[in-house]
Amino acid sequence: TTHFASTSIHSEMGAADNEEVPVVSTELYHKDFDAFVKALGAAYEKYGFVILQNHGVSDDLISRARDGSKKFFALGEEEKKKYHLAGLGGARGYTGFGVETAKGSTKYDLKEFWHLGRDLPPGHRYEDKMPPNVDVEEGDFTAVTKEIFAALDALGGRVLEALAVHLGQPREYFGDKVNEGNSILRVIHYPPLARDGEDGAIALANAGHVRAAAHEDINLITLLLGADEGGLQILRRDGTWLDVNPPPGCVTCNIGDMLQRLSNRRLPSTTHRVVNPVADRAHLPRYSMPFFLHPNPDFLIETLATCVSDKYPNQFPTPITSDDYLQERLREIKLK
Protein backbone atom coordinates (compact mmCIF):
# COMPACT_ATOMS: atom_id res chain seq x y z
CA THR A 1 0.00 0.00 0.00
CA THR A 2 3.01 2.22 -0.51
CA HIS A 3 3.11 4.08 -3.81
CA PHE A 4 4.43 7.36 -5.03
CA ALA A 5 3.19 10.85 -5.70
CA SER A 6 3.98 12.50 -8.98
CA THR A 7 7.00 14.73 -8.39
CA SER A 8 10.09 15.92 -10.15
CA ILE A 9 13.43 17.24 -9.04
CA HIS A 10 14.89 20.51 -10.17
CA SER A 11 18.56 21.05 -9.54
CA GLU A 12 19.97 24.51 -10.00
CA MET A 13 20.69 23.39 -13.58
CA GLY A 14 17.05 22.43 -14.17
CA ALA A 15 17.67 18.69 -14.53
CA ALA A 16 14.82 16.36 -13.61
CA ASP A 17 14.46 12.69 -12.78
CA ASN A 18 11.76 10.47 -11.35
CA GLU A 19 12.62 10.36 -7.65
CA GLU A 20 9.48 10.68 -5.55
CA VAL A 21 8.35 11.08 -1.94
CA PRO A 22 6.53 7.89 -0.85
CA VAL A 23 2.78 7.82 -0.28
CA VAL A 24 1.68 5.52 2.56
CA SER A 25 -1.92 4.56 3.36
CA THR A 26 -2.73 5.19 7.01
CA GLU A 27 -5.25 2.33 6.76
CA LEU A 28 -2.21 0.08 7.33
CA TYR A 29 -2.22 1.30 10.96
CA HIS A 30 -5.32 -0.85 11.55
CA LYS A 31 -4.86 -3.54 8.88
CA ASP A 32 -1.14 -4.36 9.13
CA PHE A 33 0.73 -2.33 11.73
CA ASP A 34 4.08 -4.01 11.02
CA ALA A 35 3.80 -3.00 7.35
CA PHE A 36 2.90 0.54 8.47
CA VAL A 37 6.06 0.65 10.62
CA LYS A 38 8.23 -0.62 7.75
CA ALA A 39 6.77 1.76 5.15
CA LEU A 40 7.11 4.83 7.36
CA GLY A 41 10.56 3.88 8.65
CA ALA A 42 11.98 3.38 5.16
CA ALA A 43 10.45 6.60 3.82
CA TYR A 44 11.58 8.73 6.74
CA GLU A 45 15.13 7.36 6.86
CA LYS A 46 15.55 8.23 3.18
CA TYR A 47 13.59 11.48 2.85
CA GLY A 48 12.51 12.72 6.28
CA PHE A 49 9.11 13.18 4.57
CA VAL A 50 6.15 10.96 3.73
CA ILE A 51 2.71 11.58 2.21
CA LEU A 52 -0.19 10.04 4.18
CA GLN A 53 -3.26 8.86 2.31
CA ASN A 54 -6.57 7.58 3.81
CA HIS A 55 -5.59 9.43 6.96
CA GLY A 56 -9.04 9.76 8.52
CA VAL A 57 -9.31 13.57 8.53
CA SER A 58 -12.55 14.07 6.63
CA ASP A 59 -12.71 15.98 3.35
CA ASP A 60 -15.64 17.93 4.78
CA LEU A 61 -13.61 19.12 7.77
CA ILE A 62 -10.65 20.07 5.55
CA SER A 63 -12.98 21.99 3.23
CA ARG A 64 -14.66 23.83 6.13
CA ALA A 65 -11.28 24.74 7.61
CA ARG A 66 -10.06 26.08 4.29
CA ASP A 67 -13.21 28.17 3.80
CA GLY A 68 -12.99 29.53 7.35
CA SER A 69 -9.33 30.42 6.83
CA LYS A 70 -10.03 32.29 3.60
CA LYS A 71 -12.78 34.29 5.31
CA PHE A 72 -10.56 35.15 8.29
CA PHE A 73 -7.62 36.35 6.20
CA ALA A 74 -10.01 38.39 4.03
CA LEU A 75 -10.88 40.53 7.08
CA GLY A 76 -9.51 44.07 7.15
CA GLU A 77 -6.05 44.72 8.62
CA GLU A 78 -7.48 46.47 11.69
CA GLU A 79 -9.85 43.57 12.41
CA LYS A 80 -7.03 41.04 12.16
CA LYS A 81 -4.64 43.14 14.24
CA LYS A 82 -6.99 43.05 17.22
CA TYR A 83 -6.11 39.33 17.41
CA HIS A 84 -2.36 39.98 17.58
CA LEU A 85 -0.95 39.42 21.08
CA ALA A 86 2.18 41.49 21.73
CA GLY A 87 5.02 39.87 23.67
CA LEU A 88 4.04 36.25 22.99
CA GLY A 89 6.40 35.69 20.08
CA GLY A 90 3.46 34.78 17.85
CA ALA A 91 2.61 31.74 20.00
CA ARG A 92 -1.13 32.41 19.79
CA GLY A 93 -3.39 34.44 17.55
CA TYR A 94 -2.48 36.50 14.49
CA THR A 95 0.98 37.36 13.10
CA GLY A 96 1.08 39.79 10.17
CA PHE A 97 3.38 40.05 7.19
CA GLY A 98 7.10 40.65 7.41
CA VAL A 99 7.80 39.08 10.81
CA GLU A 100 9.03 35.50 10.54
CA THR A 101 12.51 34.90 9.11
CA ALA A 102 14.12 31.52 8.46
CA LYS A 103 17.17 30.65 10.60
CA GLY A 104 20.23 32.14 8.88
CA SER A 105 18.14 34.28 6.51
CA THR A 106 17.93 38.07 6.50
CA LYS A 107 14.72 38.30 4.46
CA TYR A 108 11.29 37.76 5.99
CA ASP A 109 8.78 35.34 4.49
CA LEU A 110 5.80 36.46 2.37
CA LYS A 111 3.02 35.23 4.63
CA GLU A 112 0.58 36.03 7.44
CA PHE A 113 -0.54 33.33 9.83
CA TRP A 114 -2.66 32.27 12.80
CA HIS A 115 -1.53 30.08 15.72
CA LEU A 116 -3.81 27.81 17.72
CA GLY A 117 -2.46 25.76 20.64
CA ARG A 118 -3.74 23.19 23.11
CA ASP A 119 -6.55 24.26 25.43
CA LEU A 120 -5.57 23.71 29.08
CA PRO A 121 -7.84 23.75 32.15
CA PRO A 122 -7.30 26.69 34.56
CA GLY A 123 -4.36 26.21 36.92
CA HIS A 124 -2.67 23.59 34.72
CA ARG A 125 1.04 23.03 35.46
CA TYR A 126 1.98 24.02 31.88
CA GLU A 127 0.00 27.26 31.70
CA ASP A 128 3.18 29.35 32.04
CA LYS A 129 4.54 27.63 28.88
CA MET A 130 1.30 27.41 26.88
CA PRO A 131 -0.78 30.63 26.80
CA PRO A 132 -4.55 30.52 26.27
CA ASN A 133 -5.96 30.57 22.75
CA VAL A 134 -7.52 33.60 21.11
CA ASP A 135 -11.12 33.19 19.99
CA VAL A 136 -12.17 34.85 16.73
CA GLU A 137 -15.58 36.53 16.92
CA GLU A 138 -16.23 36.34 13.18
CA GLY A 139 -17.57 33.09 11.66
CA ASP A 140 -16.71 29.53 12.74
CA PHE A 141 -12.92 29.90 12.33
CA THR A 142 -12.20 29.07 15.99
CA ALA A 143 -14.47 26.00 16.14
CA VAL A 144 -13.27 24.46 12.88
CA THR A 145 -9.56 25.04 13.57
CA LYS A 146 -9.97 23.35 16.97
CA GLU A 147 -11.48 20.35 15.17
CA ILE A 148 -8.51 20.24 12.78
CA PHE A 149 -6.10 20.52 15.74
CA ALA A 150 -7.70 17.48 17.42
CA ALA A 151 -7.79 15.43 14.19
CA LEU A 152 -4.13 16.08 13.32
CA ASP A 153 -3.04 15.52 16.93
CA ALA A 154 -4.66 12.05 16.81
CA LEU A 155 -3.15 11.27 13.39
CA GLY A 156 0.28 12.35 14.63
CA GLY A 157 -0.10 9.99 17.57
CA ARG A 158 -0.59 7.06 15.18
CA VAL A 159 2.52 8.02 13.19
CA LEU A 160 4.53 8.28 16.43
CA GLU A 161 3.39 4.81 17.52
CA ALA A 162 4.92 3.40 14.33
CA LEU A 163 8.10 5.47 14.70
CA ALA A 164 8.53 4.34 18.32
CA VAL A 165 8.55 0.70 17.17
CA HIS A 166 10.87 1.57 14.28
CA LEU A 167 13.32 3.07 16.80
CA GLY A 168 13.22 -0.02 19.02
CA GLN A 169 10.91 1.41 21.68
CA PRO A 170 7.52 0.15 22.96
CA ARG A 171 4.63 1.15 20.69
CA GLU A 172 3.19 3.43 23.41
CA TYR A 173 6.55 5.14 24.10
CA PHE A 174 5.42 8.63 22.99
CA GLY A 175 1.93 8.42 24.53
CA ASP A 176 2.61 10.09 27.89
CA LYS A 177 5.27 12.36 26.38
CA VAL A 178 3.02 14.18 23.87
CA ASN A 179 -0.44 13.94 25.53
CA GLU A 180 -0.10 17.53 26.81
CA GLY A 181 2.40 18.67 24.22
CA ASN A 182 2.94 22.29 23.28
CA SER A 183 1.67 21.58 19.74
CA ILE A 184 0.65 24.34 17.36
CA LEU A 185 -1.75 24.49 14.42
CA ARG A 186 -0.56 27.21 12.06
CA VAL A 187 -3.01 28.49 9.45
CA ILE A 188 -1.02 30.28 6.73
CA HIS A 189 -2.06 32.68 3.99
CA TYR A 190 0.53 33.35 1.30
CA PRO A 191 -1.07 36.19 -0.68
CA PRO A 192 -0.88 36.49 -4.47
CA LEU A 193 2.44 37.91 -5.65
CA ALA A 194 0.83 39.68 -8.61
CA ARG A 195 -2.17 42.01 -8.53
CA ASP A 196 -5.02 41.47 -11.00
CA GLY A 197 -3.83 42.48 -14.45
CA GLU A 198 -0.17 42.69 -13.39
CA ASP A 199 2.37 40.69 -15.38
CA GLY A 200 3.28 37.62 -13.28
CA ALA A 201 6.90 37.48 -14.42
CA ILE A 202 7.47 41.15 -13.53
CA ALA A 203 5.79 40.71 -10.14
CA LEU A 204 8.00 37.69 -9.37
CA ALA A 205 11.13 39.57 -10.43
CA ASN A 206 10.19 42.38 -8.05
CA ALA A 207 9.17 40.14 -5.11
CA GLY A 208 12.60 40.14 -3.44
CA HIS A 209 11.46 37.54 -0.89
CA VAL A 210 10.17 33.95 -1.03
CA ARG A 211 7.02 32.52 0.50
CA ALA A 212 9.02 30.47 3.01
CA ALA A 213 12.83 30.32 2.93
CA ALA A 214 14.73 27.05 3.39
CA HIS A 215 14.36 25.81 6.97
CA GLU A 216 13.95 22.78 9.21
CA ASP A 217 11.08 22.35 11.69
CA ILE A 218 11.75 22.54 15.43
CA ASN A 219 9.27 19.97 16.75
CA LEU A 220 8.91 16.15 16.68
CA ILE A 221 6.82 15.78 13.50
CA THR A 222 4.84 18.17 11.30
CA LEU A 223 1.59 17.22 9.57
CA LEU A 224 0.74 19.51 6.67
CA LEU A 225 -2.73 19.92 5.20
CA GLY A 226 -3.75 21.79 2.09
CA ALA A 227 -0.56 22.51 0.18
CA ASP A 228 -2.90 22.79 -2.79
CA GLU A 229 -1.11 25.59 -4.63
CA GLY A 230 2.21 23.73 -4.88
CA GLY A 231 5.62 25.19 -4.16
CA LEU A 232 6.79 22.85 -1.37
CA GLN A 233 10.27 21.47 -2.03
CA ILE A 234 12.64 19.33 0.04
CA LEU A 235 16.43 19.34 -0.13
CA ARG A 236 18.02 16.06 -1.17
CA ARG A 237 21.42 14.93 0.08
CA ASP A 238 22.98 15.72 -3.30
CA GLY A 239 21.94 19.38 -2.98
CA THR A 240 19.05 19.30 -5.48
CA TRP A 241 15.46 20.22 -4.64
CA LEU A 242 12.57 17.76 -4.93
CA ASP A 243 9.03 19.06 -5.61
CA VAL A 244 6.42 17.63 -3.24
CA ASN A 245 2.99 17.59 -4.87
CA PRO A 246 0.71 15.43 -2.71
CA PRO A 247 -2.44 13.97 -4.28
CA PRO A 248 -5.57 15.97 -3.33
CA GLY A 249 -6.65 15.54 0.29
CA CYS A 250 -3.41 13.93 1.51
CA VAL A 251 -1.38 14.96 4.56
CA THR A 252 2.36 15.53 4.18
CA CYS A 253 4.24 14.51 7.33
CA ASN A 254 7.90 15.29 8.08
CA ILE A 255 10.42 14.80 10.85
CA GLY A 256 11.43 17.81 12.97
CA ASP A 257 14.69 18.61 14.75
CA MET A 258 13.55 17.27 18.14
CA LEU A 259 12.93 13.78 16.73
CA GLN A 260 16.15 13.95 14.70
CA ARG A 261 17.97 14.67 17.96
CA LEU A 262 16.11 11.97 19.94
CA SER A 263 16.89 9.39 17.21
CA ASN A 264 20.57 10.40 16.85
CA ARG A 265 19.85 11.52 13.24
CA ARG A 266 18.46 8.12 12.25
CA LEU A 267 15.32 10.03 11.32
CA PRO A 268 16.50 13.15 9.45
CA SER A 269 14.92 16.59 9.78
CA THR A 270 14.98 17.58 6.12
CA THR A 271 15.49 21.16 4.92
CA HIS A 272 12.43 22.37 3.00
CA ARG A 273 11.06 25.58 1.52
CA VAL A 274 8.03 27.06 -0.24
CA VAL A 275 9.11 28.66 -3.49
CA ASN A 276 7.30 31.42 -5.30
CA PRO A 277 4.86 30.25 -8.00
CA VAL A 278 5.49 30.22 -11.73
CA ALA A 279 4.47 33.40 -13.56
CA ASP A 280 1.01 32.26 -14.67
CA ARG A 281 0.13 31.29 -11.06
CA ALA A 282 1.53 34.44 -9.42
CA HIS A 283 -1.95 35.99 -9.11
CA LEU A 284 -3.23 33.11 -6.90
CA PRO A 285 -3.01 32.92 -3.11
CA ARG A 286 -1.81 29.81 -1.27
CA TYR A 287 -3.28 28.50 1.98
CA SER A 288 -1.86 25.72 4.13
CA MET A 289 -2.26 24.29 7.62
CA PRO A 290 0.83 22.72 9.20
CA PHE A 291 0.37 21.08 12.61
CA PHE A 292 3.61 21.16 14.60
CA LEU A 293 3.46 18.25 17.04
CA HIS A 294 5.55 19.03 20.14
CA PRO A 295 6.30 16.99 23.24
CA ASN A 296 5.18 18.05 26.71
CA PRO A 297 7.27 21.11 27.71
CA ASP A 298 9.26 19.26 30.40
CA PHE A 299 10.10 16.25 28.19
CA LEU A 300 13.88 15.72 28.26
CA ILE A 301 15.23 15.18 24.74
CA GLU A 302 17.86 12.58 25.51
CA THR A 303 19.21 10.39 22.69
CA LEU A 304 17.52 6.98 22.69
CA ALA A 305 19.91 4.19 23.69
CA THR A 306 18.51 2.07 20.83
CA CYS A 307 19.84 4.66 18.37
CA VAL A 308 23.43 4.71 19.72
CA SER A 309 26.17 2.17 18.90
CA ASP A 310 29.89 1.97 18.20
CA LYS A 311 29.09 2.68 14.57
CA TYR A 312 26.70 5.53 15.46
CA PRO A 313 28.06 7.31 18.56
CA ASN A 314 25.78 9.76 20.37
CA GLN A 315 25.85 13.08 18.47
CA PHE A 316 23.80 14.85 21.17
CA PRO A 317 25.38 13.91 24.51
CA THR A 318 23.85 16.87 26.40
CA PRO A 319 20.09 16.45 27.02
CA ILE A 320 17.80 19.49 26.81
CA THR A 321 14.12 19.92 27.70
CA SER A 322 11.79 20.46 24.79
CA ASP A 323 10.77 23.91 26.10
CA ASP A 324 14.38 25.11 26.44
CA TYR A 325 15.10 23.86 22.93
CA LEU A 326 11.97 25.57 21.57
CA GLN A 327 12.80 28.94 23.15
CA GLU A 328 16.36 28.78 21.79
CA ARG A 329 15.07 28.17 18.27
CA LEU A 330 12.30 30.80 18.44
CA ARG A 331 14.94 33.43 19.17
CA GLU A 332 16.86 32.30 16.09
CA ILE A 333 13.85 32.74 13.76
CA LYS A 334 13.01 36.17 15.24
CA LEU A 335 9.70 35.16 16.81
CA LYS A 336 11.14 35.95 20.26
Short mmCIF file of C-alpha atoms in Angstrom, two decimals, residues 99-301:
data_model
loop_
_atom_site.label_atom_id
_atom_site.label_comp_id
_atom_site.label_asym_id
_atom_site.label_seq_id
_atom_site.Cartn_x
_atom_site.Cartn_y
_atom_site.Cartn_z
CA VAL A 99 7.80 39.08 10.81
CA GLU A 100 9.03 35.50 10.54
CA THR A 101 12.51 34.90 9.11
CA ALA A 102 14.12 31.52 8.46
CA LYS A 103 17.17 30.65 10.60
CA GLY A 104 20.23 32.14 8.88
CA SER A 105 18.14 34.28 6.51
CA THR A 106 17.93 38.07 6.50
CA LYS A 107 14.72 38.30 4.46
CA TYR A 108 11.29 37.76 5.99
CA ASP A 109 8.78 35.34 4.49
CA LEU A 110 5.80 36.46 2.37
CA LYS A 111 3.02 35.23 4.63
CA GLU A 112 0.58 36.03 7.44
CA PHE A 113 -0.54 33.33 9.83
CA TRP A 114 -2.66 32.27 12.80
CA HIS A 115 -1.53 30.08 15.72
CA LEU A 116 -3.81 27.81 17.72
CA GLY A 117 -2.46 25.76 20.64
CA ARG A 118 -3.74 23.19 23.11
CA ASP A 119 -6.55 24.26 25.43
CA LEU A 120 -5.57 23.71 29.08
CA PRO A 121 -7.84 23.75 32.15
CA PRO A 122 -7.30 26.69 34.56
CA GLY A 123 -4.36 26.21 36.92
CA HIS A 124 -2.67 23.59 34.72
CA ARG A 125 1.04 23.03 35.46
CA TYR A 126 1.98 24.02 31.88
CA GLU A 127 0.00 27.26 31.70
CA ASP A 128 3.18 29.35 32.04
CA LYS A 129 4.54 27.63 28.88
CA MET A 130 1.30 27.41 26.88
CA PRO A 131 -0.78 30.63 26.80
CA PRO A 132 -4.55 30.52 26.27
CA ASN A 133 -5.96 30.57 22.75
CA VAL A 134 -7.52 33.60 21.11
CA ASP A 135 -11.12 33.19 19.99
CA VAL A 136 -12.17 34.85 16.73
CA GLU A 137 -15.58 36.53 16.92
CA GLU A 138 -16.23 36.34 13.18
CA GLY A 139 -17.57 33.09 11.66
CA ASP A 140 -16.71 29.53 12.74
CA PHE A 141 -12.92 29.90 12.33
CA THR A 142 -12.20 29.07 15.99
CA ALA A 143 -14.47 26.00 16.14
CA VAL A 144 -13.27 24.46 12.88
CA THR A 145 -9.56 25.04 13.57
CA LYS A 146 -9.97 23.35 16.97
CA GLU A 147 -11.48 20.35 15.17
CA ILE A 148 -8.51 20.24 12.78
CA PHE A 149 -6.10 20.52 15.74
CA ALA A 150 -7.70 17.48 17.42
CA ALA A 151 -7.79 15.43 14.19
CA LEU A 152 -4.13 16.08 13.32
CA ASP A 153 -3.04 15.52 16.93
CA ALA A 154 -4.66 12.05 16.81
CA LEU A 155 -3.15 11.27 13.39
CA GLY A 156 0.28 12.35 14.63
CA GLY A 157 -0.10 9.99 17.57
CA ARG A 158 -0.59 7.06 15.18
CA VAL A 159 2.52 8.02 13.19
CA LEU A 160 4.53 8.28 16.43
CA GLU A 161 3.39 4.81 17.52
CA ALA A 162 4.92 3.40 14.33
CA LEU A 163 8.10 5.47 14.70
CA ALA A 164 8.53 4.34 18.32
CA VAL A 165 8.55 0.70 17.17
CA HIS A 166 10.87 1.57 14.28
CA LEU A 167 13.32 3.07 16.80
CA GLY A 168 13.22 -0.02 19.02
CA GLN A 169 10.91 1.41 21.68
CA PRO A 170 7.52 0.15 22.96
CA ARG A 171 4.63 1.15 20.69
CA GLU A 172 3.19 3.43 23.41
CA TYR A 173 6.55 5.14 24.10
CA PHE A 174 5.42 8.63 22.99
CA GLY A 175 1.93 8.42 24.53
CA ASP A 176 2.61 10.09 27.89
CA LYS A 177 5.27 12.36 26.38
CA VAL A 178 3.02 14.18 23.87
CA ASN A 179 -0.44 13.94 25.53
CA GLU A 180 -0.10 17.53 26.81
CA GLY A 181 2.40 18.67 24.22
CA ASN A 182 2.94 22.29 23.28
CA SER A 183 1.67 21.58 19.74
CA ILE A 184 0.65 24.34 17.36
CA LEU A 185 -1.75 24.49 14.42
CA ARG A 186 -0.56 27.21 12.06
CA VAL A 187 -3.01 28.49 9.45
CA ILE A 188 -1.02 30.28 6.73
CA HIS A 189 -2.06 32.68 3.99
CA TYR A 190 0.53 33.35 1.30
CA PRO A 191 -1.07 36.19 -0.68
CA PRO A 192 -0.88 36.49 -4.47
CA LEU A 193 2.44 37.91 -5.65
CA ALA A 194 0.83 39.68 -8.61
CA ARG A 195 -2.17 42.01 -8.53
CA ASP A 196 -5.02 41.47 -11.00
CA GLY A 197 -3.83 42.48 -14.45
CA GLU A 198 -0.17 42.69 -13.39
CA ASP A 199 2.37 40.69 -15.38
CA GLY A 200 3.28 37.62 -13.28
CA ALA A 201 6.90 37.48 -14.42
CA ILE A 202 7.47 41.15 -13.53
CA ALA A 203 5.79 40.71 -10.14
CA LEU A 204 8.00 37.69 -9.37
CA ALA A 205 11.13 39.57 -10.43
CA ASN A 206 10.19 42.38 -8.05
CA ALA A 207 9.17 40.14 -5.11
CA GLY A 208 12.60 40.14 -3.44
CA HIS A 209 11.46 37.54 -0.89
CA VAL A 210 10.17 33.95 -1.03
CA ARG A 211 7.02 32.52 0.50
CA ALA A 212 9.02 30.47 3.01
CA ALA A 213 12.83 30.32 2.93
CA ALA A 214 14.73 27.05 3.39
CA HIS A 215 14.36 25.81 6.97
CA GLU A 216 13.95 22.78 9.21
CA ASP A 217 11.08 22.35 11.69
CA ILE A 218 11.75 22.54 15.43
CA ASN A 219 9.27 19.97 16.75
CA LEU A 220 8.91 16.15 16.68
CA ILE A 221 6.82 15.78 13.50
CA THR A 222 4.84 18.17 11.30
CA LEU A 223 1.59 17.22 9.57
CA LEU A 224 0.74 19.51 6.67
CA LEU A 225 -2.73 19.92 5.20
CA GLY A 226 -3.75 21.79 2.09
CA ALA A 227 -0.56 22.51 0.18
CA ASP A 228 -2.90 22.79 -2.79
CA GLU A 229 -1.11 25.59 -4.63
CA GLY A 230 2.21 23.73 -4.88
CA GLY A 231 5.62 25.19 -4.16
CA LEU A 232 6.79 22.85 -1.37
CA GLN A 233 10.27 21.47 -2.03
CA ILE A 234 12.64 19.33 0.04
CA LEU A 235 16.43 19.34 -0.13
CA ARG A 236 18.02 16.06 -1.17
CA ARG A 237 21.42 14.93 0.08
CA ASP A 238 22.98 15.72 -3.30
CA GLY A 239 21.94 19.38 -2.98
CA THR A 240 19.05 19.30 -5.48
CA TRP A 241 15.46 20.22 -4.64
CA LEU A 242 12.57 17.76 -4.93
CA ASP A 243 9.03 19.06 -5.61
CA VAL A 244 6.42 17.63 -3.24
CA ASN A 245 2.99 17.59 -4.87
CA PRO A 246 0.71 15.43 -2.71
CA PRO A 247 -2.44 13.97 -4.28
CA PRO A 248 -5.57 15.97 -3.33
CA GLY A 249 -6.65 15.54 0.29
CA CYS A 250 -3.41 13.93 1.51
CA VAL A 251 -1.38 14.96 4.56
CA THR A 252 2.36 15.53 4.18
CA CYS A 253 4.24 14.51 7.33
CA ASN A 254 7.90 15.29 8.08
CA ILE A 255 10.42 14.80 10.85
CA GLY A 256 11.43 17.81 12.97
CA ASP A 257 14.69 18.61 14.75
CA MET A 258 13.55 17.27 18.14
CA LEU A 259 12.93 13.78 16.73
CA GLN A 260 16.15 13.95 14.70
CA ARG A 261 17.97 14.67 17.96
CA LEU A 262 16.11 11.97 19.94
CA SER A 263 16.89 9.39 17.21
CA ASN A 264 20.57 10.40 16.85
CA ARG A 265 19.85 11.52 13.24
CA ARG A 266 18.46 8.12 12.25
CA LEU A 267 15.32 10.03 11.32
CA PRO A 268 16.50 13.15 9.45
CA SER A 269 14.92 16.59 9.78
CA THR A 270 14.98 17.58 6.12
CA THR A 271 15.49 21.16 4.92
CA HIS A 272 12.43 22.37 3.00
CA ARG A 273 11.06 25.58 1.52
CA VAL A 274 8.03 27.06 -0.24
CA VAL A 275 9.11 28.66 -3.49
CA ASN A 276 7.30 31.42 -5.30
CA PRO A 277 4.86 30.25 -8.00
CA VAL A 278 5.49 30.22 -11.73
CA ALA A 279 4.47 33.40 -13.56
CA ASP A 280 1.01 32.26 -14.67
CA ARG A 281 0.13 31.29 -11.06
CA ALA A 282 1.53 34.44 -9.42
CA HIS A 283 -1.95 35.99 -9.11
CA LEU A 284 -3.23 33.11 -6.90
CA PRO A 285 -3.01 32.92 -3.11
CA ARG A 286 -1.81 29.81 -1.27
CA TYR A 287 -3.28 28.50 1.98
CA SER A 288 -1.86 25.72 4.13
CA MET A 289 -2.26 24.29 7.62
CA PRO A 290 0.83 22.72 9.20
CA PHE A 291 0.37 21.08 12.61
CA PHE A 292 3.61 21.16 14.60
CA LEU A 293 3.46 18.25 17.04
CA HIS A 294 5.55 19.03 20.14
CA PRO A 295 6.30 16.99 23.24
CA ASN A 296 5.18 18.05 26.71
CA PRO A 297 7.27 21.11 27.71
CA ASP A 298 9.26 19.26 30.40
CA PHE A 299 10.10 16.25 28.19
CA LEU A 300 13.88 15.72 28.26
CA ILE A 301 15.23 15.18 24.74
#
